[in-house]
Amino acid sequence: MSAVPNHAGSWSTLPTPLSDETLEQLSLMGFDTMTPVQAGAIPLFLKNKDVVVEAVTGSGKTLAFVIPIIEKLLGREDPLKNHEIGAMIITPTRELAQQIYTVFDSFIQNHSRSEQLKLGLYIGGTTTLQQDMVQFNKTKPRILIGTPGRLEEMLMKSNKLINTKELEVLVMDEADRLLDMGFSQQLNHIIAQLPKQRRTGLFSATMTDAISNLVKAGLRNPVRVVVKVEDLENKGNTQRTPASLEIDYIVCDPEQKWTQVIRLLEHELQQLEGARKFIVYVATCACVDYFFKLLKKQASLSGYDIHSLHGQMETKRRSATYTSFTQLPPAVPAILLCTDVASRGLDIPDVDYVIQVDPPQDPKAFAHRCGRAARAGRKGKATVLLVRGREEAYVEFLKLRKIPISRANYLLPNGVTKDNSFIPDNDDETEKDVTSLQVVDPSVDQLIHDFRQVVKTDRDMYDRGIKAFVSWARAYSKHEASYIFRIKDLDLGRVATGYGLLKLPKMPELKNAKQVTFEEVDMDWNAYSYTDKNKELKRKRELEEAALKPKKPTPDTRRPKKTTAWSNKIEAKDRKADRRLKKDRKKDYLKRKQDSQQDTMDDNDDDLDDNDWDDLAKEERLAKKVRKGKISRQDFDAMMNDDDLDL
């Protein structure tokens, strides 16, 4: 393990001097000194070493590979030509790829030797593979930046359009997430197309067993660089978050969560030195869509520029949202409501505050979410909201994971706070599990009323709310820390109330719940309409079609089974007996015929055959008369017996 200096020096102290143009650009960007991760990784890269870098989020990992790549390509004796590439950077998300592209571009756009440093961004979504291949053939980039899927297609399906023989550096950024997202097969295919004599760098905030396996497969004698943050309160301990980041938690009841979120935003907006850029994390994409529309309607948040971002958005819209939020001036108050798509790797500038409405399903994502604030030495805050009761065990869980966190007071109106912590008396068994006191907050009802009023304006909002609640419940039930986040211990009715739902959906989690506290809104559901004319026409058409359909009979109105007359049953029984009699007589006839053939001459057999067939025909005629009621069964038997005597 390489020893990383505790205090990083200036760029001029690097063993291998950087080019003048690189140093000039670093100065323009305001980076006068190196961070510890840069001081540890850059010299190793420049000395042709493979590196595995583990450092807290926001520690400057991107420059730790951007600068060595630029310097190595500029230092080549033979410039790259034709379709040769010199470096490749693989990232898990499109947004991170775009961010890295922007960092590279800031060094290259005015460079005197920019021809040797041309960039190519390949992330899919906005372009087809064919379009990317045409663009590659036209621009002939030397540095490829992209996501695993598209880069694999470029290498495997382009008929060797890309020449990788001269590739010098491969970088996998956020390597643990690349593997978590299921890209291991694509990574193996990409690595198989690259020369073995190359430098490889793995960069991540956390190291996992899967990364260790990747290290064995893709790196040659790597040097591991680990940058840790010392816990100032507990000397000798380390933590996984930047020292400039302050993390706390608020304990409340399920229906009080969004009241606390809005009060945090209001409080910071009113402070002269309050936070201006917020990221608010929720559990699912449906929750982002629903609460984005609700927050936009809150008069107290009108001073904020509100954006939404999640993985199910169209690529163009996602890119536009990301660009719009990142390019806002630092002084403009803004909120980005998002899922974990914006929790890793993205260097969104000037983020002051991170609020987690729902703790992440993957506990590892907690530190990454918080790390969107306090980047590159800036101060920042992060708050997570926990439901009173079992969820409070999450605090100890985080401390075990070396994430320092403190308790914050419950926020009341007008900037008043209330300490709702409670220390139970060890002698009182009834209070043993109580850790927080319930806060009676009448203004919560007002917010829920406001939410419901917004939902009532458009039936589409009701649909979105139901979808958000159901998706949240499913995500909560699949939480990795399931011994802390148990859906059976949660009053889902109170959660639904906090969502501003008008009535509860039908779902298994509610059916099996121990307790459901919810008051349904009384309203005319047939008159509840969509503001979208097409949706409303479709709804009305479906209502009309349903009204025309015959109603399914209920057990009380179902028509009784049609009974069969007793006389018909007797007739059916007689017909069955006739068929049986006919079958038995034919069997007797065939047996008699077989016996007679052994005792008589052939000519007599012919006469007998004719007589027997006549008898059989006569028998059939008499049987028909019996069926029609023209003769009785006794007459039938008498006639047949007379014939047998004559015979």
XYZ file of C-alpha atoms in Angstrom:
647
model
C 0.000 0.000 0.000
C 1.377 3.343 -1.024
C 1.880 5.990 1.639
C -0.116 9.081 0.727
C 1.120 12.376 2.140
C -1.010 13.793 4.915
C -0.632 17.322 3.543
C -0.657 17.507 -0.245
C 1.795 19.990 -1.770
C 1.730 22.171 -4.851
C 1.700 20.749 -8.381
C 5.310 21.704 -8.853
C 6.373 19.135 -6.243
C 5.422 16.154 -8.414
C 8.431 13.934 -9.290
C 7.465 14.088 -12.973
C 6.875 17.745 -13.913
C 3.596 18.629 -15.613
C 3.431 20.527 -18.907
C 3.114 24.312 -18.760
C -0.327 24.312 -20.367
C -1.674 21.822 -17.799
C -0.308 23.907 -14.918
C -1.808 27.036 -16.434
C -5.257 25.456 -16.706
C -5.067 24.193 -13.099
C -4.318 27.727 -11.987
C -7.278 29.099 -13.972
C -9.540 26.513 -12.308
C -8.342 27.653 -8.875
C -6.525 24.408 -7.983
C -3.244 25.726 -6.568
C -2.457 22.608 -4.511
C -3.119 18.912 -4.817
C -5.564 16.915 -2.748
C -4.183 13.808 -0.999
C -5.703 11.442 -3.570
C -4.106 13.420 -6.419
C -0.729 13.520 -4.672
C -0.892 9.753 -4.213
C -2.248 8.589 -7.582
C -0.758 10.936 -10.217
C 2.947 10.058 -9.630
C 2.123 6.331 -9.779
C 0.231 6.707 -13.042
C 3.058 8.739 -14.550
C 5.541 6.040 -13.490
C 3.582 3.373 -15.405
C 1.958 1.749 -12.370
C -1.547 0.280 -12.165
C -3.502 1.877 -9.329
C -6.555 1.056 -7.217
C -7.754 4.263 -5.570
C -10.183 4.318 -2.640
C -11.096 7.782 -1.391
C -14.113 9.539 0.065
C -16.498 11.214 -2.329
C -15.557 14.752 -3.341
C -11.828 14.190 -2.802
C -10.743 15.090 -6.362
C -10.495 11.633 -7.955
C -11.378 12.888 -11.464
C -8.260 15.070 -11.839
C -6.214 12.160 -10.451
C -6.671 10.344 -13.775
C -7.429 13.218 -16.189
C -3.997 14.824 -15.703
C -1.918 11.602 -16.107
C -3.813 10.660 -19.288
C -3.172 14.069 -20.869
C 0.511 14.040 -19.875
C 1.091 10.469 -21.131
C -0.504 11.106 -24.524
C 1.425 14.356 -24.959
C 4.643 12.547 -24.048
C 4.369 9.885 -26.783
C 7.292 9.682 -29.200
C 5.042 8.594 -32.079
C 1.744 10.502 -32.285
C -1.425 8.448 -32.642
C -2.748 8.128 -36.188
C -5.653 6.784 -38.232
C -8.200 5.177 -35.872
C -5.855 4.583 -32.944
C -6.953 5.526 -29.434
C -4.707 6.243 -26.463
C -7.081 6.137 -23.467
C -10.510 4.927 -22.435
C -12.602 5.966 -19.412
C -15.617 3.822 -18.432
C -18.330 5.169 -16.128
C -21.617 3.689 -14.818
C -23.897 6.590 -15.810
C -24.314 9.000 -18.703
C -24.238 12.026 -16.416
C -20.856 11.048 -14.954
C -19.466 10.437 -18.456
C -20.616 13.910 -19.513
C -19.038 15.428 -16.422
C -15.661 13.761 -17.081
C -15.872 14.880 -20.713
C -16.357 18.468 -19.514
C -13.295 18.264 -17.228
C -11.141 16.893 -20.059
C -12.458 19.517 -22.459
C -11.447 22.359 -20.129
C -7.802 21.217 -20.493
C -7.955 20.488 -24.232
C -10.118 23.120 -25.936
C -7.354 25.775 -26.124
C -4.381 23.390 -26.097
C -1.679 23.865 -28.738
C -1.592 20.100 -29.379
C -5.339 19.429 -29.149
C -5.163 17.162 -32.233
C -3.471 14.510 -30.079
C -6.090 14.880 -27.350
C -9.389 14.749 -29.260
C -12.330 13.521 -27.185
C -15.150 11.129 -28.031
C -18.251 10.750 -25.814
C -20.247 7.541 -26.335
C -23.131 7.000 -23.936
C -26.078 5.808 -26.052
C -29.624 6.972 -25.521
C -29.336 10.117 -27.637
C -27.579 8.487 -30.626
C -27.583 5.106 -32.357
C -24.528 2.872 -32.676
C -24.361 3.660 -36.394
C -24.348 7.412 -35.694
C -21.575 7.005 -33.114
C -19.485 4.982 -35.573
C -19.924 7.648 -38.262
C -18.913 10.334 -35.746
C -15.844 8.331 -34.682
C -14.775 7.879 -38.290
C -15.189 11.610 -38.888
C -13.521 13.087 -35.774
C -10.958 10.318 -35.016
C -10.864 10.849 -31.216
C -7.865 9.743 -29.128
C -9.645 9.578 -25.754
C -12.919 7.628 -25.463
C -15.300 8.361 -22.581
C -18.530 6.414 -22.173
C -20.763 3.843 -20.548
C -19.993 0.098 -20.710
C -22.834 -0.891 -23.037
C -22.062 1.556 -25.835
C -18.268 1.182 -25.549
C -18.627 -2.598 -25.797
C -20.747 -2.194 -28.940
C -18.183 0.200 -30.420
C -15.393 -2.339 -29.936
C -17.263 -5.572 -30.741
C -19.660 -4.559 -33.548
C -17.733 -1.920 -35.480
C -15.724 -4.330 -37.653
C -12.489 -3.280 -35.973
C -13.116 0.391 -36.742
C -11.363 1.313 -33.489
C -7.670 0.417 -33.271
C -6.803 -0.338 -29.617
C -3.224 -1.574 -30.154
C -1.703 1.728 -29.003
C -4.021 2.224 -25.982
C -1.995 3.350 -22.970
C -4.516 3.955 -20.160
C -7.810 2.340 -19.103
C -9.763 3.955 -16.243
C -12.871 2.548 -14.551
C -14.485 5.299 -12.490
C -16.936 4.395 -9.697
C -15.818 0.798 -10.204
C -17.973 -0.644 -7.424
C -21.121 0.756 -8.999
C -20.109 -0.527 -12.424
C -20.245 -4.008 -10.914
C -23.338 -3.375 -8.770
C -25.257 -2.320 -11.891
C -24.437 -5.612 -13.626
C -21.790 -4.445 -16.102
C -19.217 -7.168 -15.300
C -19.808 -9.025 -18.593
C -19.424 -5.857 -20.671
C -16.263 -4.921 -18.751
C -14.742 -8.347 -19.416
C -15.521 -8.031 -23.139
C -13.955 -4.553 -23.277
C -10.810 -5.601 -21.373
C -10.396 -8.595 -23.724
C -10.136 -6.174 -26.686
C -7.395 -4.048 -25.092
C -3.623 -4.651 -25.047
C -2.172 -6.182 -21.894
C 0.712 -3.700 -21.854
C -1.357 -0.781 -20.620
C -1.885 1.183 -17.405
C -5.151 0.566 -15.585
C -6.788 2.607 -12.841
C -9.792 1.694 -10.665
C -11.336 4.597 -8.777
C -14.073 4.278 -6.173
C -15.264 5.543 -2.807
C -15.688 1.982 -1.495
C -13.951 -1.313 -2.192
C -15.859 -4.605 -2.478
C -15.057 -8.268 -3.075
C -16.266 -7.900 -6.661
C -13.685 -5.155 -7.256
C -10.990 -7.428 -5.828
C -11.893 -10.034 -8.462
C -11.773 -7.376 -11.175
C -8.349 -6.256 -9.930
C -7.034 -9.800 -10.310
C -8.415 -10.058 -13.841
C -7.504 -6.644 -15.255
C -4.511 -5.196 -13.342
C -0.838 -6.154 -13.147
C 0.683 -5.741 -9.663
C -1.452 -2.704 -8.782
C -0.589 -0.190 -6.091
C -3.481 0.570 -3.766
C -3.997 4.180 -2.709
C -6.334 4.695 0.260
C -7.217 8.185 1.445
C -8.975 8.272 4.821
C -10.546 11.052 6.870
C -9.723 11.213 10.567
C -12.588 11.530 13.043
C -11.619 14.605 15.066
C -13.942 13.719 17.951
C -12.603 10.187 18.327
C -8.881 10.361 17.682
C -7.503 7.381 15.824
C -10.808 6.524 14.164
C -11.539 7.155 10.513
C -14.709 8.128 8.695
C -16.060 7.657 5.169
C -17.298 11.218 4.639
C -15.408 14.516 4.214
C -14.490 16.356 7.433
C -16.204 19.503 6.109
C -19.563 17.687 5.864
C -22.008 17.939 8.774
C -24.547 15.071 8.895
C -27.592 14.931 11.184
C -30.978 13.224 11.442
C -34.517 14.250 12.407
C -36.946 11.802 14.035
C -40.648 12.256 13.254
C -43.831 10.329 12.494
C -44.528 9.054 8.941
C -47.015 11.789 8.016
C -44.644 14.520 9.288
C -41.722 13.874 6.904
C -42.641 16.313 4.147
C -43.508 18.992 6.686
C -39.943 18.726 7.966
C -38.509 18.843 4.428
C -40.459 22.008 3.543
C -39.541 23.702 6.834
C -35.849 22.962 6.256
C -36.089 24.555 2.820
C -38.027 27.560 4.140
C -35.597 28.092 7.028
C -32.498 28.025 4.816
C -34.084 30.391 2.293
C -34.761 32.953 5.032
C -31.189 32.921 6.366
C -28.685 35.382 4.917
C -25.974 32.707 4.938
C -28.373 29.798 4.398
C -27.905 27.004 1.875
C -28.914 27.802 -1.695
C -28.464 24.554 -3.638
C -30.338 21.476 -2.377
C -30.542 17.859 -3.472
C -33.593 16.029 -2.070
C -33.455 12.225 -2.381
C -36.573 10.024 -2.488
C -36.965 6.274 -2.920
C -38.363 5.797 -6.441
C -38.796 7.439 -9.835
C -42.578 7.622 -9.300
C -42.005 9.500 -6.030
C -39.825 12.032 -7.879
C -42.535 12.687 -10.473
C -45.306 13.031 -7.865
C -43.573 15.220 -5.278
C -41.968 17.388 -7.966
C -45.466 18.513 -8.970
C -46.580 18.933 -5.334
C -43.555 21.049 -4.348
C -43.986 23.257 -7.414
C -47.438 24.180 -6.067
C -46.200 25.167 -2.579
C -46.314 28.938 -2.232
C -43.605 28.953 0.471
C -41.135 27.371 -1.998
C -41.794 29.809 -4.841
C -38.343 31.308 -4.300
C -36.702 28.051 -5.424
C -35.954 26.864 -8.945
C -37.158 23.229 -8.695
C -35.840 20.403 -10.943
C -36.397 16.626 -11.076
C -34.081 13.833 -12.202
C -34.399 10.024 -12.260
C -33.287 7.019 -14.296
C -36.560 6.439 -16.157
C -36.542 9.848 -17.812
C -35.843 10.115 -21.523
C -32.142 10.632 -22.082
C -32.543 14.075 -23.670
C -34.731 15.337 -20.838
C -32.353 13.869 -18.246
C -29.372 15.594 -19.854
C -31.254 18.878 -20.146
C -32.251 18.777 -16.449
C -28.721 17.968 -15.312
C -27.231 20.736 -17.466
C -29.851 23.261 -16.373
C -29.272 22.603 -12.663
C -25.467 22.567 -12.834
C -25.299 25.817 -14.815
C -27.394 27.838 -12.354
C -25.425 30.648 -10.666
C -24.356 29.802 -7.071
C -26.598 32.491 -5.569
C -29.804 31.178 -7.201
C -31.812 29.002 -4.742
C -32.551 25.653 -6.396
C -33.781 22.158 -5.530
C -32.975 18.939 -7.398
C -35.466 16.203 -6.506
C -33.976 12.862 -7.524
C -33.285 9.168 -6.947
C -29.880 7.493 -6.563
C -29.120 8.240 -10.214
C -27.511 11.432 -8.848
C -25.851 9.845 -5.813
C -22.543 8.697 -7.288
C -19.666 10.429 -9.009
C -21.510 13.527 -10.194
C -19.727 16.728 -9.297
C -22.723 19.064 -9.163
C -21.148 22.413 -8.253
C -22.156 24.528 -5.273
C -24.462 21.973 -3.585
C -24.877 23.152 0.001
C -27.425 20.785 1.477
C -28.547 17.169 0.941
C -31.885 15.968 2.362
C -32.719 12.270 2.359
C -36.467 11.786 2.761
C -36.008 8.020 2.475
C -32.778 6.280 3.558
C -31.314 4.432 0.537
C -32.056 0.745 -0.083
C -28.323 0.091 -0.374
C -26.659 1.391 2.817
C -23.443 2.063 0.861
C -25.282 4.771 -1.070
C -25.824 6.848 2.089
C -22.293 8.265 2.137
C -22.376 8.868 -1.621
C -25.624 10.813 -1.340
C -24.298 12.981 1.477
C -21.076 13.509 -0.467
C -22.842 15.560 -3.145
C -22.338 18.439 -0.677
C -18.997 19.521 0.811
C -17.015 18.691 -2.328
C -13.426 19.775 -2.856
C -13.098 21.146 0.671
C -16.330 23.205 0.679
C -18.577 23.079 3.740
C -21.888 21.269 3.465
C -24.807 19.778 5.370
C -26.822 16.588 5.068
C -30.011 15.543 6.876
C -31.820 12.201 6.862
C -35.410 11.762 8.085
C -36.172 8.697 10.225
C -39.546 7.436 11.450
C -39.928 7.286 15.215
C -39.308 3.739 16.490
C -37.352 0.936 14.841
C -35.803 3.147 12.129
C -33.776 4.976 14.786
C -31.474 1.933 14.939
C -30.159 3.183 11.572
C -28.078 5.761 13.464
C -25.988 3.092 15.201
C -25.783 1.195 11.925
C -24.236 4.252 10.232
C -21.763 4.774 13.049
C -20.590 1.184 12.637
C -19.960 2.053 8.997
C -17.778 4.986 10.096
C -20.284 7.678 9.168
C -20.514 10.290 11.954
C -24.061 11.557 12.513
C -25.721 13.701 15.192
C -29.312 14.344 16.231
C -31.198 17.477 15.148
C -34.331 18.913 16.755
C -37.808 18.638 15.282
C -38.697 21.790 13.323
C -41.839 23.684 14.305
C -43.341 26.749 12.530
C -41.629 30.151 12.661
C -38.147 28.746 13.226
C -38.973 27.146 16.606
C -37.371 23.761 17.315
C -38.219 21.007 19.763
C -35.909 18.399 21.238
C -37.989 15.222 20.997
C -35.255 12.874 22.168
C -36.064 10.648 25.116
C -33.760 8.715 27.440
C -35.725 5.799 28.921
C -35.485 4.812 32.548
C -33.714 1.467 32.724
C -35.972 0.413 35.604
C -39.182 1.019 33.659
C -39.843 -1.910 31.333
C -42.683 -0.094 29.516
C -40.336 2.656 28.315
C -37.402 0.452 27.408
C -37.960 0.645 23.620
C -39.041 4.311 23.496
C -36.249 6.540 22.157
C -38.166 9.566 20.840
C -41.237 11.463 21.950
C -44.148 12.156 19.642
C -44.461 15.803 18.612
C -47.993 17.146 18.320
C -47.811 19.402 15.264
C -51.208 20.793 14.151
C -49.729 22.436 11.070
C -49.051 18.986 9.564
C -52.792 18.681 8.905
C -52.670 21.927 6.944
C -49.887 20.658 4.675
C -51.756 17.391 4.068
C -54.857 19.439 3.231
C -52.782 21.530 0.787
C -51.397 18.374 -0.839
C -54.909 16.936 -1.227
C -56.229 20.157 -2.716
C -53.545 19.949 -5.403
C -54.414 16.288 -6.041
C -58.124 17.139 -6.377
C -57.445 19.549 -9.234
C -56.439 16.765 -11.615
C -57.154 13.026 -11.565
C -53.695 12.507 -13.067
C -52.230 13.679 -9.737
C -54.277 11.019 -7.950
C -52.867 8.358 -10.318
C -49.341 9.625 -9.737
C -49.823 9.597 -5.966
C -51.062 5.999 -5.941
C -48.164 4.915 -8.162
C -45.659 6.739 -5.935
C -47.017 5.207 -2.740
C -47.123 1.655 -4.132
C -43.581 1.933 -5.554
C -42.318 3.326 -2.235
C -43.889 0.430 -0.283
C -42.258 -2.133 -2.581
C -38.875 -0.409 -2.329
C -39.156 -0.209 1.476
C -39.987 -3.915 1.718
C -36.803 -4.745 -0.235
C -34.449 -2.631 1.909
C -31.108 -4.365 2.467
C -31.175 -3.430 6.168
C -34.489 -5.292 6.536
C -34.051 -5.845 10.264
C -34.288 -2.043 10.677
C -36.719 -1.158 7.891
C -39.579 -3.624 8.401
C -42.754 -2.709 6.566
C -44.890 -4.756 8.978
C -43.866 -2.425 11.820
C -44.915 0.703 9.909
C -48.380 2.260 9.864
C -48.813 2.514 6.094
C -51.995 4.526 6.536
C -50.024 7.350 8.110
C -47.457 7.196 5.284
C -50.299 7.449 2.745
C -51.707 10.414 4.689
C -48.331 12.172 4.421
C -48.453 11.561 0.653
C -51.770 13.421 0.470
C -53.642 10.412 -0.950
C -57.418 10.705 -1.246
C -57.987 6.997 -0.632
C -55.869 3.885 -0.126
C -54.978 1.579 -3.032
C -55.658 -2.146 -2.931
C -52.330 -3.848 -2.223
C -51.133 -6.909 -0.247
C -49.026 -4.821 2.156
C -52.148 -3.000 3.376
C -54.229 -6.153 3.534
C -51.730 -7.835 5.859
C -50.850 -4.734 7.917
C -51.266 -4.790 11.709
C -52.550 -1.216 11.882
C -53.736 1.229 9.222
C -54.629 4.773 10.327
C -56.182 6.606 7.390
C -59.197 8.840 6.782
C -60.528 8.598 3.230
C -61.677 11.789 1.503
C -65.407 11.862 0.728
C -65.922 13.056 -2.857
C -67.781 12.357 -6.118
C -65.405 9.995 -7.899
C -67.437 9.899 -11.134
C -67.102 13.681 -11.472
C -63.371 13.624 -10.599
C -61.784 14.364 -13.987
C -58.474 14.722 -15.818
C -57.325 18.137 -17.005
C -55.869 16.378 -20.045
C -58.758 16.274 -22.554
C -57.662 13.017 -24.196
C -57.382 11.212 -20.870
C -60.765 12.541 -19.785
C -62.442 11.417 -23.036
C -60.952 7.964 -22.593
C -62.178 7.797 -18.968
C -65.726 8.785 -19.960
C -65.750 6.286 -22.812
C -64.696 3.503 -20.436
C -67.446 4.510 -17.984
C -70.068 4.379 -20.759
C -68.843 0.984 -21.957
C -68.926 -0.354 -18.408
C -72.508 0.900 -17.977
C -73.643 -0.917 -21.162
C -72.117 -4.226 -20.192
C -74.556 -6.639 -18.489
C -73.881 -6.934 -14.841
C -72.573 -10.247 -13.593
C -75.264 -12.070 -11.623
C -74.799 -12.160 -7.899
C -75.530 -15.326 -5.859
C -78.936 -13.836 -4.869
C -80.072 -12.955 -8.421
C -78.648 -15.969 -10.245
C -81.366 -17.939 -12.096
C -82.065 -21.398 -10.663
C -81.042 -24.451 -12.609
C -83.670 -25.689 -15.043
C -85.225 -28.882 -13.663
C -85.989 -31.838 -15.931
C -89.446 -33.432 -15.958
C -89.730 -36.850 -14.295
C -91.391 -38.293 -17.404
C -88.422 -37.227 -19.581
C -86.048 -39.028 -17.250
C -88.122 -42.233 -17.641
C -88.025 -41.934 -21.429
C -84.257 -41.465 -21.399
C -83.920 -44.540 -19.214
C -86.037 -46.579 -21.663
C -83.931 -45.444 -24.633
C -80.795 -46.535 -22.831
C -82.313 -49.949 -22.125
C -83.282 -50.340 -25.824
C -79.723 -49.625 -26.928
C -78.388 -52.183 -24.479
C -80.939 -54.814 -25.669
C -80.066 -54.236 -29.311
C -76.347 -54.577 -28.566
C -76.864 -57.844 -26.677
C -79.054 -59.367 -29.459
C -76.476 -58.482 -32.118
C -73.792 -60.141 -30.044
C -75.964 -63.304 -29.764
C -76.567 -63.286 -33.493
C -72.848 -63.130 -34.303
C -72.167 -65.967 -31.894
C -74.914 -68.121 -33.445
C -73.563 -67.410 -36.888
C -70.078 -68.491 -35.860
C -71.415 -71.738 -34.360
C -73.596 -72.573 -37.357
C -70.697 -72.174 -39.792
C -68.963 -75.162 -38.190
C -71.990 -77.565 -38.624
C -73.643 -76.660 -41.957
C -72.719 -76.552 -45.630
C -71.813 -73.326 -47.383
C -75.178 -73.168 -49.280
C -77.166 -73.623 -46.068
C -75.004 -70.903 -44.484
C -76.155 -68.477 -47.153
C -79.818 -69.257 -46.447
C -79.250 -68.953 -42.706
C -77.480 -65.650 -43.173
C -80.392 -64.287 -45.127
C -82.895 -65.533 -42.518
C -80.873 -64.133 -39.642
C -80.522 -60.740 -41.291
C -84.279 -60.735 -41.888
C -84.833 -61.525 -38.220
C -82.448 -58.766 -37.210
C -84.230 -56.272 -39.440
C -87.591 -57.348 -38.000
C -86.196 -56.956 -34.484
C -85.031 -53.410 -35.296
C -88.482 -52.497 -36.654
C -90.183 -53.800 -33.514
C -87.666 -51.955 -31.269
C -88.549 -48.675 -33.040
C -92.258 -49.312 -32.398
C -91.442 -49.809 -28.712
C -89.590 -46.495 -28.609
C -92.466 -44.708 -30.300
C -94.982 -46.268 -27.921
C -96.908 -48.150 -30.677
C -96.375 -51.506 -28.940
C -95.483 -52.423 -25.386
C -92.349 -54.185 -24.217
C -94.421 -57.282 -23.398
C -95.719 -57.408 -27.002
C -92.107 -56.990 -28.241
C -90.868 -59.942 -26.141
C -93.859 -62.103 -27.192
C -93.284 -61.438 -30.904
C -89.566 -62.123 -30.637
C -90.185 -65.364 -28.695
C -92.657 -66.538 -31.358
C -90.072 -65.897 -34.042
C -87.470 -67.869 -32.105
C -89.915 -70.834 -31.807
C -90.643 -70.694 -35.548
C -86.955 -70.640 -36.272
